[in-house]
Coordinates of C-alpha atoms and ligand atoms in Angstrom, one line a residue:
X1 CA 87.6 87.5 80.1
X2 CA 90.7 87.4 77.9
X3 CA 94.0 88.1 79.6
X4 CA 97.4 88.6 78.2
X5 CA 100.1 87.3 80.5
X6 CA 103.6 88.5 79.6
X7 CA 106.3 86.3 81.0
X8 CA 103.7 83.6 81.6
X9 CA 106.3 80.8 81.0
X10 CA 108.4 82.1 83.9
X11 CA 108.4 81.2 87.6
X12 CA 105.6 83.5 88.9
X13 CA 103.9 84.0 85.6
X14 CA 103.4 80.2 85.1
X15 CA 101.6 80.0 88.5
X16 CA 99.4 82.9 87.4
X17 CA 98.5 81.1 84.2
X18 CA 97.8 77.9 86.1
X19 CA 95.3 79.7 88.4
X20 CA 93.7 81.7 85.6
X21 CA 93.3 78.5 83.6
X22 CA 91.7 76.7 86.5
X23 CA 89.3 79.6 86.9
X24 CA 88.3 79.5 83.2
X25 CA 89.9 82.7 81.9
X26 CA 90.9 82.9 78.2
X27 CA 94.7 83.3 78.3
X28 CA 97.4 84.3 75.9
X29 CA 101.0 84.0 77.1
X30 CA 103.6 86.2 75.5
X31 CA 107.1 85.0 76.4
X32 CA 110.5 84.9 74.6
X33 CA 111.5 81.9 76.7
X34 CA 114.8 83.6 77.7
X35 CA 114.2 82.2 81.2
X36 CA 110.7 80.7 80.8
X37 CA 109.8 77.2 79.6
X38 CA 107.2 76.0 77.2
X39 CA 106.2 73.1 79.5
X40 CA 105.5 75.5 82.3
X41 CA 102.6 77.0 80.5
X42 CA 99.7 74.7 81.6
X43 CA 96.9 76.6 80.0
X44 CA 96.2 79.0 77.1
X45 CA 97.9 79.9 73.9
X46 CA 101.7 80.5 74.0
X47 CA 103.1 83.2 71.7
X48 CA 106.9 82.9 71.6
X49 CA 108.1 86.4 70.9
X50 CA 110.0 89.3 72.4
X51 CA 108.5 92.3 74.0
X52 CA 110.9 94.5 72.1
X53 CA 109.1 93.4 68.9
X54 CA 106.5 96.1 69.0
X55 CA 105.1 95.1 65.5
X56 CA 104.4 91.6 66.8
X57 CA 102.7 92.9 69.9
X58 CA 100.7 95.4 67.9
X59 CA 99.4 92.6 65.6
X60 CA 98.6 90.5 68.6
X61 CA 96.5 93.3 70.1
X62 CA 94.7 93.8 66.8
X63 CA 93.8 90.1 66.5
X64 CA 92.9 89.4 70.1
X65 CA 90.6 91.5 72.1
X66 CA 92.3 91.6 75.5
X67 CA 90.3 92.7 78.5
X68 CA 93.4 93.0 80.7
X69 CA 97.2 92.6 80.7
X70 CA 99.3 91.1 83.5
X71 CA 102.9 92.1 83.0
X72 CA 105.5 89.8 84.5
X73 CA 108.2 89.6 81.8
X74 CA 111.3 91.2 83.3
X75 CA 114.9 90.6 84.3
X76 CA 115.1 90.1 88.0
X77 CA 118.6 89.6 89.2
X78 CA 119.7 92.5 91.4
X79 CA 123.5 92.3 91.1
X80 CA 123.3 91.6 87.3
X81 CA 121.3 94.8 87.0
X82 CA 124.2 96.7 88.6
X83 CA 126.6 95.1 86.1
X84 CA 124.4 95.5 83.1
X85 CA 122.1 98.4 83.7
X86 CA 121.2 99.0 80.0
X87 CA 119.8 95.4 79.8
X88 CA 117.6 96.2 82.7
X89 CA 116.4 99.6 81.6
X90 CA 115.7 98.3 78.1
X91 CA 113.8 95.2 79.1
X92 CA 112.1 96.3 82.3
X93 CA 111.5 99.9 81.4
X94 CA 111.5 100.5 77.6
X95 CA 109.7 97.3 76.8
X96 CA 107.1 98.0 79.5
X97 CA 106.6 101.5 78.2
X98 CA 105.9 100.1 74.7
X99 CA 103.5 97.5 76.1
X100 CA 101.6 100.2 78.0
X101 CA 101.5 102.4 74.9
X102 CA 100.0 99.5 72.9
X103 CA 97.4 98.9 75.6
X104 CA 96.3 102.6 75.5
X105 CA 96.2 102.5 71.7
X106 CA 94.0 99.4 71.7
X107 CA 91.8 100.5 74.6
X108 CA 92.9 97.8 76.9
X109 CA 92.4 99.6 80.2
X110 CA 93.2 97.1 82.9
X111 CA 96.9 96.5 83.7
X112 CA 98.5 94.6 86.5
X113 CA 102.2 95.2 87.0
X114 CA 104.8 93.1 88.8
X115 CA 106.7 95.6 90.9
X116 CA 109.1 94.8 93.7
X117 CA 110.1 95.6 97.3
X118 CA 113.4 96.7 95.7
X119 CA 111.8 100.1 95.0
X120 CA 112.3 100.9 98.7
X121 CA 116.1 100.5 98.6
X122 CA 117.3 100.6 102.2
X123 CA 114.4 102.1 104.1
X124 CA 114.7 104.0 107.4
X125 CA 112.1 101.7 109.0
X126 CA 112.2 97.9 108.6
X127 CA 108.5 97.6 107.9
X128 CA 107.5 99.5 104.9
X129 CA 104.1 100.8 103.8
X130 CA 103.3 101.9 100.2
X131 CA 103.8 105.5 101.4
X132 CA 107.4 104.8 102.4
X133 CA 109.5 106.8 100.0
X134 CA 110.7 104.8 97.0
X135 CA 114.5 105.1 96.8
X136 CA 115.8 102.2 94.8
X137 CA 119.5 101.5 95.1
X138 CA 120.0 99.4 92.0
X139 CA 118.9 99.5 88.3
X140 CA 116.5 96.6 88.9
X141 CA 114.5 98.5 91.5
X142 CA 114.9 101.7 89.6
X143 CA 113.6 100.2 86.4
X144 CA 110.5 98.8 88.1
X145 CA 109.8 102.1 89.9
X146 CA 110.1 104.0 86.6
X147 CA 107.3 101.8 85.2
X148 CA 105.2 102.6 88.2
X149 CA 105.8 106.3 87.5
X150 CA 104.8 105.9 83.8
X151 CA 101.7 104.0 84.8
X152 CA 100.7 106.7 87.2
X153 CA 101.1 109.5 84.6
X154 CA 99.4 107.5 81.8
X155 CA 96.5 106.6 84.0
X156 CA 95.9 110.3 84.6
X157 CA 95.8 111.0 80.8
X158 CA 93.9 108.0 79.5
X159 CA 91.4 105.3 80.6
X160 CA 94.1 103.0 81.7
X161 CA 93.8 101.8 85.3
X162 CA 96.5 99.7 86.9
X163 CA 97.5 97.8 90.0
X164 CA 101.2 97.6 90.8
X165 CA 102.0 94.8 93.2
X166 CA 105.2 95.2 95.1
X167 CA 106.4 91.7 95.7
X168 CA 108.6 90.9 98.7
X169 CA 110.6 87.6 98.7
X170 CA 108.5 85.2 96.6
X171 CA 109.3 81.5 97.1
X172 CA 107.6 78.1 97.1
X173 CA 106.0 76.2 94.3
X174 CA 102.7 74.7 93.0
X175 CA 101.5 72.1 95.6
X176 CA 101.3 69.4 92.9
X177 CA 104.9 70.2 91.7
X178 CA 103.7 70.8 88.2
X179 CA 105.6 74.1 88.0
X180 CA 108.2 76.0 90.0
X181 CA 111.5 77.9 89.7
X182 CA 113.6 76.6 86.9
X183 CA 116.6 78.9 86.6
X184 CA 119.8 77.1 86.2
X185 CA 121.7 80.0 87.8
X186 CA 119.4 80.4 90.8
X187 CA 120.4 83.2 93.2
X188 CA 117.5 83.2 95.6
X189 CA 118.3 81.9 99.1
X190 CA 115.7 79.1 99.4
X191 CA 116.4 77.7 95.9
X192 CA 120.2 77.9 96.5
X193 CA 119.9 76.2 99.9
X194 CA 117.7 73.4 98.4
X195 CA 120.3 72.8 95.7
X196 CA 122.9 72.5 98.4
X197 CA 120.7 70.0 100.2
X198 CA 120.4 68.0 96.9
X199 CA 124.2 68.0 96.5
X200 CA 123.9 70.1 93.3
X201 CA 126.0 72.8 95.0
X202 CA 128.9 72.2 97.4
X203 CA 127.7 74.7 100.0
X204 CA 125.6 77.7 100.7
X205 CA 127.2 81.0 101.3
X206 CA 125.7 83.3 103.9
X207 CA 126.3 86.8 102.7
X208 CA 127.1 88.8 105.8
X209 CA 126.8 88.0 109.5
X210 CA 127.5 91.4 110.9
X211 CA 124.2 93.1 110.2
X212 CA 122.3 95.0 112.9
X213 CA 119.8 92.2 113.3
X214 CA 119.3 89.7 116.1
X215 CA 121.6 87.0 114.6
X216 CA 123.6 89.3 112.3
X217 CA 122.1 88.0 109.0
X218 CA 119.5 89.8 106.8
X219 CA 115.8 89.5 107.4
X220 CA 113.3 89.1 104.6
X221 CA 109.6 88.7 104.3
X222 CA 109.1 85.3 102.4
X223 CA 105.7 84.9 100.7
X224 CA 104.4 81.8 99.0
X225 CA 103.9 82.2 95.3
X226 CA 100.3 81.1 95.5
X227 CA 99.3 83.8 97.9
X228 CA 100.9 86.3 95.5
X229 CA 98.8 84.8 92.7
X230 CA 95.7 85.3 94.8
X231 CA 96.6 88.9 95.2
X232 CA 96.7 89.2 91.3
X233 CA 93.2 87.6 91.0
X234 CA 91.9 90.1 93.6
X235 CA 93.6 92.9 91.7
X236 CA 92.0 91.8 88.4
X237 CA 88.5 91.7 90.1
X238 CA 89.2 95.1 91.6
X239 CA 90.0 96.6 88.2
X240 CA 87.1 94.8 86.6
X241 CA 84.7 96.4 89.1
X242 CA 85.8 99.7 87.8
X243 CA 88.0 100.8 90.7
X244 CA 90.9 103.2 90.3
X245 CA 94.7 102.7 90.1
X246 CA 96.5 101.5 93.2
X247 CA 99.8 100.3 94.5
X248 CA 99.9 97.4 97.0
X249 CA 102.7 95.7 99.0
X250 CA 102.6 91.9 99.0
X251 CA 104.2 90.2 101.9
X252 CA 103.2 88.6 105.2
X253 CA 104.4 91.4 107.5
X254 CA 107.1 89.4 109.4
X255 CA 110.4 88.1 108.4
X256 CA 113.1 85.4 108.8
X257 CA 116.8 85.8 109.0
X258 CA 119.1 84.0 106.6
X259 CA 120.2 81.6 109.4
X260 CA 116.5 80.8 110.2
X261 CA 115.8 80.0 106.6
X262 CA 118.9 77.8 106.3
X263 CA 118.0 76.0 109.5
X264 CA 114.4 75.4 108.3
X265 CA 115.7 74.1 104.9
X266 CA 117.9 71.6 106.8
X267 CA 115.0 70.5 108.9
X268 CA 112.6 70.1 105.9
X269 CA 115.2 68.3 103.7
X270 CA 116.9 66.3 106.5
X271 CA 120.2 67.2 105.0
X272 CA 123.0 69.0 107.0
X273 CA 124.6 70.7 104.0
X274 CA 127.7 72.8 104.3
X275 CA 127.3 76.5 105.1
X276 CA 130.0 79.1 104.7
X277 CA 129.9 82.6 106.2
X278 CA 131.2 85.1 103.7
X279 CA 131.1 88.9 103.3
X280 CA 128.1 91.0 102.6
X281 CA 126.5 91.1 99.1
X282 CA 126.3 94.6 97.7
X283 CA 123.0 96.3 98.0
X284 CA 121.3 94.1 100.5
X285 CA 119.1 95.9 103.0
X286 CA 119.5 94.5 106.5
X287 CA 115.8 93.9 106.9
X288 CA 112.8 94.4 104.6
X289 CA 109.3 93.6 105.7
X290 CA 106.0 94.5 104.2
X291 CA 103.2 96.3 105.8
X292 CA 100.4 94.7 103.8
X293 CA 97.4 96.2 105.6
X294 CA 96.4 98.1 102.5
X295 CA 95.8 95.1 100.3
X296 CA 94.1 93.2 103.2
X297 CA 91.8 96.1 103.8
X298 CA 91.1 97.2 100.3
X299 CA 91.2 93.9 98.3
X300 CA 90.3 91.5 101.1
X301 CA 93.6 89.6 100.6
X302 CA 93.9 86.7 103.1
X303 CA 97.1 84.8 102.8
X304 CA 96.7 81.0 103.2
X305 CA 100.4 79.9 103.3
X306 CA 102.0 82.1 105.9
X307 CA 104.2 79.3 107.0
X308 CA 107.9 79.1 106.1
X309 CA 107.9 75.3 106.4
X310 CA 105.1 75.0 103.8
X311 CA 107.0 77.4 101.5
X312 CA 110.1 75.3 101.8
X313 CA 108.3 72.0 101.5
X314 CA 106.6 72.9 98.2
X315 CA 109.9 74.3 96.8
X316 CA 111.7 71.1 97.9
X317 CA 109.2 68.8 96.2
X318 CA 109.6 70.8 93.0
X319 CA 113.4 71.0 93.2
X320 CA 113.6 67.2 93.7
X321 CA 111.4 66.6 90.7
X322 CA 113.3 69.1 88.5
X323 CA 116.6 67.5 89.2
X324 CA 115.3 64.0 88.7
X325 CA 114.1 65.1 85.3
X326 CA 117.5 66.5 84.4
X327 CA 119.2 69.8 84.9
X328 CA 117.3 73.1 85.1
X329 CA 117.2 74.3 81.5
X330 CA 118.1 77.9 81.8
Ligands
LIG401 N1 121.5 85.1 100.6 C1 122.6 84.4 101.1 N2 123.1 83.5 100.3 C2 122.6 83.1 99.1 C3 121.5 83.8 98.6 C4 121.0 84.8 99.4 O1 123.0 84.7 102.2 O2 123.2 82.3 98.4 C5 120.9 86.2 101.4 C6 120.9 87.5 100.8 O3 122.1 88.2 101.0 C7 119.7 88.2 101.4 C8 118.7 87.0 101.6 O4 119.5 85.9 101.6 O5 120.0 88.7 102.6 C9 117.6 86.9 100.5 O6 118.3 87.0 99.3 P1 117.6 86.6 97.9 O7 118.6 86.7 96.8 O8 116.8 85.3 98.1 O9 116.5 87.7 97.8 P2 116.6 89.3 97.8 O10 116.1 89.7 99.1 O11 118.0 89.8 97.4 O12 115.7 89.7 96.6 C10 114.4 89.6 96.6 C11 113.8 89.5 95.1 C12 114.1 90.7 94.4 C13 113.6 91.9 95.2 C14 114.1 91.9 96.6 C15 113.6 93.0 97.4 O13 114.5 88.4 94.5 O14 113.5 90.7 93.2 O15 113.8 90.7 97.2 O16 114.4 93.0 98.6 F1 113.9 93.0 94.6

């Protein structure tokens, strides 16, 4: 089976490529290396090009006979999306629309889309199912939800079938530390905490301690990247068996507060780094937890790493290796 992986040189995409490669899939990675890295691509052929380059994509689809597309390439920083909405709508929405159009034109009818829990905005209930209304509160979540809408409509008017996976808080790294998060300007809680533990940052800021949660800090559903990758493999099998389009949440169904994560990072690393309590970050829902019963029931997804300590340990091993090798490159 030949699979196109857009964004396959990035954090989650590179874990996908690793697993597809280990399973013997024929892989083409399409990545402009804006945040991805050549050496994160462990298998397959890497095409360095931009998704905005429709001619390049078109040529690629005419020369390679793809059976499926897994679309990761996107901008992902929520507060940047508020400051630079056009950048997000152009890359996350317009480029995805072009890609989907090229798939339809070339009869590539299996499409897996990286969506996000950010589509839910600030939900009325903490635990969300796929039927919880999507009410994104920032351009990042909105741009992802718009792609879901496009996929839904196009799947009704063509042979294209898709699975949209709504990721919760993805963290952790390859257990052999071959790949992991490489962003220089990391914003995610676990990575930022680990860099504070390594002394690469002076402190960690806790954004808000007055939320209506047991310890006043936000609660999130942290999922190990490898469990998320398993969900993609199951989604690929599901579409290959001829099943219809579907949206699935990907999370463990329980969460940890920012303080709990920070305490666990201190325990795993053995470093009592400095923590400052600061004001709320705009657009943060107090709590966001996945109800993932649908993917468990319909795809048989069984997470293997539902363990915050394991998530942090794998990320810590990776982070140490990355910083020994030099600074994160982008
Ligand atoms: N946080 C801090 N200090 C930091 C970084 C984060 O206190 O230095 C807090 C945040 O305020 C939030 C929690 O830690 O309460 C988690 O923040 P992250 O930035 O790690 O992750 P988010 O929950 O903001 O974002 C993630 C994904 C998004 C997705 C979103 C859905 O990165 O792509 O979940 O909620 F849209």
